[in-house]
Short mmCIF file of C-alpha atoms and ligand atoms in Angstrom, two decimals:
data_model
loop_
_atom_site.label_atom_id
_atom_site.label_comp_id
_atom_site.label_asym_id
_atom_site.label_seq_id
_atom_site.Cartn_x
_atom_site.Cartn_y
_atom_site.Cartn_z
CA MET A 1 111.17 16.64 198.62
CA LYS A 2 109.37 13.60 200.05
CA GLU A 3 106.14 14.20 201.94
CA LEU A 4 107.59 12.95 205.25
CA THR A 5 110.80 15.00 204.80
CA ARG A 6 108.70 18.09 204.19
CA ALA A 7 106.61 17.36 207.30
CA ILE A 8 109.70 16.85 209.49
CA ASN A 9 111.18 20.11 208.17
CA HIS A 10 107.87 21.80 208.95
CA HIS A 11 108.00 20.44 212.51
CA LEU A 12 111.46 21.99 213.03
CA ALA A 13 109.69 25.37 213.23
CA ALA A 14 107.67 24.15 216.26
CA GLU A 15 110.85 23.15 218.12
CA PHE A 16 112.74 26.35 217.27
CA GLN A 17 109.67 28.48 218.07
CA ALA A 18 109.35 26.74 221.47
CA SER A 19 113.06 27.34 222.12
CA HIS A 20 112.70 31.03 221.27
CA THR A 21 109.52 31.44 223.34
CA TYR A 22 111.06 29.68 226.36
CA LEU A 23 114.09 31.97 226.14
CA ALA A 24 111.76 35.00 226.20
CA MET A 25 109.98 33.49 229.20
CA SER A 26 113.30 32.92 230.96
CA ILE A 27 114.20 36.59 230.44
CA TRP A 28 110.80 37.80 231.76
CA LEU A 29 111.13 35.57 234.85
CA ARG A 30 114.70 36.76 235.46
CA GLU A 31 113.46 40.37 235.30
CA LYS A 32 110.97 39.46 238.06
CA ASP A 33 113.87 37.96 240.12
CA LEU A 34 112.28 34.51 239.90
CA VAL A 35 115.67 32.92 239.35
CA GLY A 36 114.58 29.29 239.77
CA PHE A 37 111.74 29.49 237.25
CA SER A 38 114.01 31.49 234.95
CA SER A 39 116.81 28.91 234.91
CA TYR A 40 114.25 26.11 234.37
CA MET A 41 112.91 27.90 231.28
CA LEU A 42 116.45 28.56 230.00
CA THR A 43 117.19 24.84 230.29
CA LYS A 44 113.92 24.07 228.45
CA SER A 45 114.87 26.55 225.72
CA ASN A 46 118.18 24.75 225.20
CA GLU A 47 116.43 21.36 225.20
CA GLU A 48 114.10 22.47 222.41
CA ARG A 49 117.11 23.40 220.27
CA GLY A 50 118.42 19.93 221.08
CA HIS A 51 115.17 18.43 219.80
CA ALA A 52 115.52 20.32 216.52
CA SER A 53 119.16 19.16 216.27
CA ARG A 54 118.05 15.58 216.78
CA MET A 55 115.63 15.76 213.85
CA ILE A 56 118.19 17.58 211.69
CA ALA A 57 120.68 14.76 212.39
CA TYR A 58 118.02 12.24 211.35
CA LEU A 59 117.39 14.08 208.07
CA VAL A 60 121.11 14.38 207.27
CA ASP A 61 121.78 10.74 208.19
CA SER A 62 118.93 9.62 205.92
CA ASP A 63 120.22 11.74 203.05
CA GLN A 64 117.21 14.11 203.15
CA GLY A 65 117.25 17.88 202.72
CA VAL A 66 117.09 20.31 205.66
CA GLU A 67 115.32 23.66 205.36
CA LEU A 68 115.69 25.83 208.44
CA PRO A 69 112.52 27.82 209.20
CA THR A 70 112.01 31.53 209.87
CA ILE A 71 111.18 32.06 213.53
CA ASP A 72 108.77 34.79 214.64
CA ALA A 73 109.72 37.12 217.50
CA PRO A 74 108.16 35.60 220.62
CA GLN A 75 105.75 37.21 223.08
CA ARG A 76 107.73 39.26 225.65
CA ASP A 77 105.27 39.87 228.45
CA TRP A 78 102.87 37.81 230.56
CA SER A 79 100.20 38.89 233.06
CA SER A 80 101.41 36.39 235.69
CA VAL A 81 103.64 33.37 236.25
CA GLN A 82 100.45 31.29 236.05
CA ALA A 83 99.59 32.74 232.61
CA LEU A 84 103.15 32.05 231.44
CA PHE A 85 103.02 28.38 232.45
CA ASP A 86 99.53 27.98 230.98
CA ASP A 87 101.18 29.05 227.71
CA VAL A 88 103.98 26.48 228.21
CA TYR A 89 101.38 23.73 228.63
CA ASP A 90 99.45 24.84 225.53
CA LEU A 91 102.66 25.05 223.51
CA GLU A 92 103.72 21.54 224.55
CA LYS A 93 100.28 20.14 223.64
CA GLY A 94 100.70 21.69 220.18
CA VAL A 95 104.14 20.09 219.79
CA THR A 96 102.74 16.72 220.89
CA ALA A 97 99.98 16.96 218.25
CA SER A 98 102.60 17.73 215.60
CA ILE A 99 104.78 14.76 216.67
CA HIS A 100 101.75 12.44 216.59
CA HIS A 101 100.91 13.71 213.11
CA LEU A 102 104.48 12.90 211.96
CA TYR A 103 104.21 9.46 213.54
CA THR A 104 100.93 8.66 211.78
CA LEU A 105 102.42 9.82 208.49
CA ALA A 106 105.61 7.75 208.96
CA GLU A 107 103.59 4.67 209.93
CA GLY A 108 101.31 5.03 206.92
CA LEU A 109 104.35 5.25 204.62
CA GLY A 110 106.08 2.30 206.31
CA GLU A 111 109.09 4.51 207.16
CA ARG A 112 110.49 2.45 210.01
CA SER A 113 113.60 4.52 210.68
CA ALA A 114 111.35 7.56 211.09
CA THR A 115 109.03 5.86 213.58
CA ALA A 116 112.11 4.64 215.50
CA MET A 117 113.40 8.23 215.64
CA LEU A 118 109.95 9.52 216.64
CA ASP A 119 109.51 6.98 219.47
CA TRP A 120 111.93 9.09 221.54
CA PHE A 121 109.85 12.20 220.88
CA VAL A 122 106.58 10.49 221.89
CA SER A 123 108.08 9.65 225.32
CA GLU A 124 109.64 13.08 225.60
CA GLN A 125 106.31 14.81 224.98
CA LEU A 126 104.57 12.68 227.60
CA GLN A 127 107.18 13.84 230.12
CA GLU A 128 107.04 17.47 229.00
CA GLU A 129 103.24 17.63 229.26
CA ALA A 130 103.33 15.95 232.69
CA GLU A 131 105.86 18.55 233.90
CA ALA A 132 103.93 21.51 232.51
CA ARG A 133 100.65 20.24 233.97
CA PHE A 134 102.31 19.73 237.37
CA VAL A 135 103.72 23.27 237.42
CA CYS A 136 100.34 24.74 236.38
CA LYS A 137 98.60 22.85 239.19
CA ARG A 138 101.23 23.90 241.76
CA LEU A 139 100.81 27.53 240.71
CA ARG A 140 97.02 27.25 241.04
CA LEU A 141 97.50 25.87 244.57
CA ALA A 142 99.87 28.76 245.37
CA GLY A 143 97.27 31.27 244.13
CA ASP A 144 98.10 34.79 245.35
CA ASN A 145 100.39 33.54 248.11
CA SER A 146 103.85 34.94 247.27
CA ALA A 147 105.53 32.79 249.95
CA ALA A 148 104.26 29.68 248.14
CA LEU A 149 105.45 31.09 244.79
CA LEU A 150 108.93 31.81 246.20
CA LEU A 151 109.10 28.30 247.69
CA LEU A 152 108.38 26.78 244.26
CA ASP A 153 110.98 29.11 242.72
CA GLN A 154 113.51 27.89 245.30
CA GLN A 155 112.66 24.25 244.49
CA PHE A 156 113.39 24.94 240.80
CA LEU A 157 116.70 26.50 241.82
CA GLU A 158 117.59 23.42 243.85
CA GLY A 159 116.39 21.06 241.11
CA THR A 160 113.78 19.35 243.31
CA ALA A 161 110.57 20.92 241.95
CA LEU A 162 109.91 18.16 239.40
CA ALA A 163 111.54 15.24 241.21
CA HIS A 164 108.24 13.34 241.40
CA VAL A 165 107.08 13.88 237.81
CA LYS A 166 107.81 10.70 235.90
CA GLY A 167 105.80 11.06 232.70
CA GLY A 168 104.55 7.47 232.87
CA MET A 169 107.64 5.95 231.24
CA GLY A 170 110.15 5.51 234.02
CA GLY A 171 111.18 9.14 234.18
CA GLY A 172 111.02 10.03 230.50
CA PRO A 173 113.89 10.15 228.03
CA GLN A 174 115.76 12.75 230.13
CA ALA A 175 116.23 10.23 232.92
CA GLY A 176 119.00 8.45 231.04
CA GLN A 177 120.42 11.05 228.71
CA ALA A 178 120.62 14.79 228.14
CA ALA A 179 118.06 15.93 225.56
FE1 FE2 B 201 110.63 19.75 221.93
FE1 FE2 B 202 109.04 20.71 224.74
#
């Protein structure tokens, strides 16, 4: 297996692990009756599977092998909504680092179809980090005020919570197409 193919296969684990973790987060939030946050994390979980599918399609289309990873059982409990979203932000930063590593590798090897495929992911990660950072900051502002927490939950339910987060690239890849 080529070095880049192996690295892309390795990255699939990060996307599937994020999907699994976000599903666990969605369940925990639903158990706390935070329906807006919960549905946001369920959507994010599905998006992460979509990201893995996108890379799998690239591998298949370029006649490279796909090796699906083993996914660890995710954490099931968090001390607070703030702690949960701090974890989301950390997880996204880890995924960004992995994407940038793939990009550097693809560039060094002159694999232009791979860098073209990865361009989408670079924009996507900028948007994802901007969103996670925004939610973390909002939660810090809310502090121990449950009315503020419920208002943010309601905004997620209505789909307005992240309306002003643009990720620096005209709204990120999601603006034009479903991820
Ligand atoms: Fe992702
Ligand atoms: Fe993500």
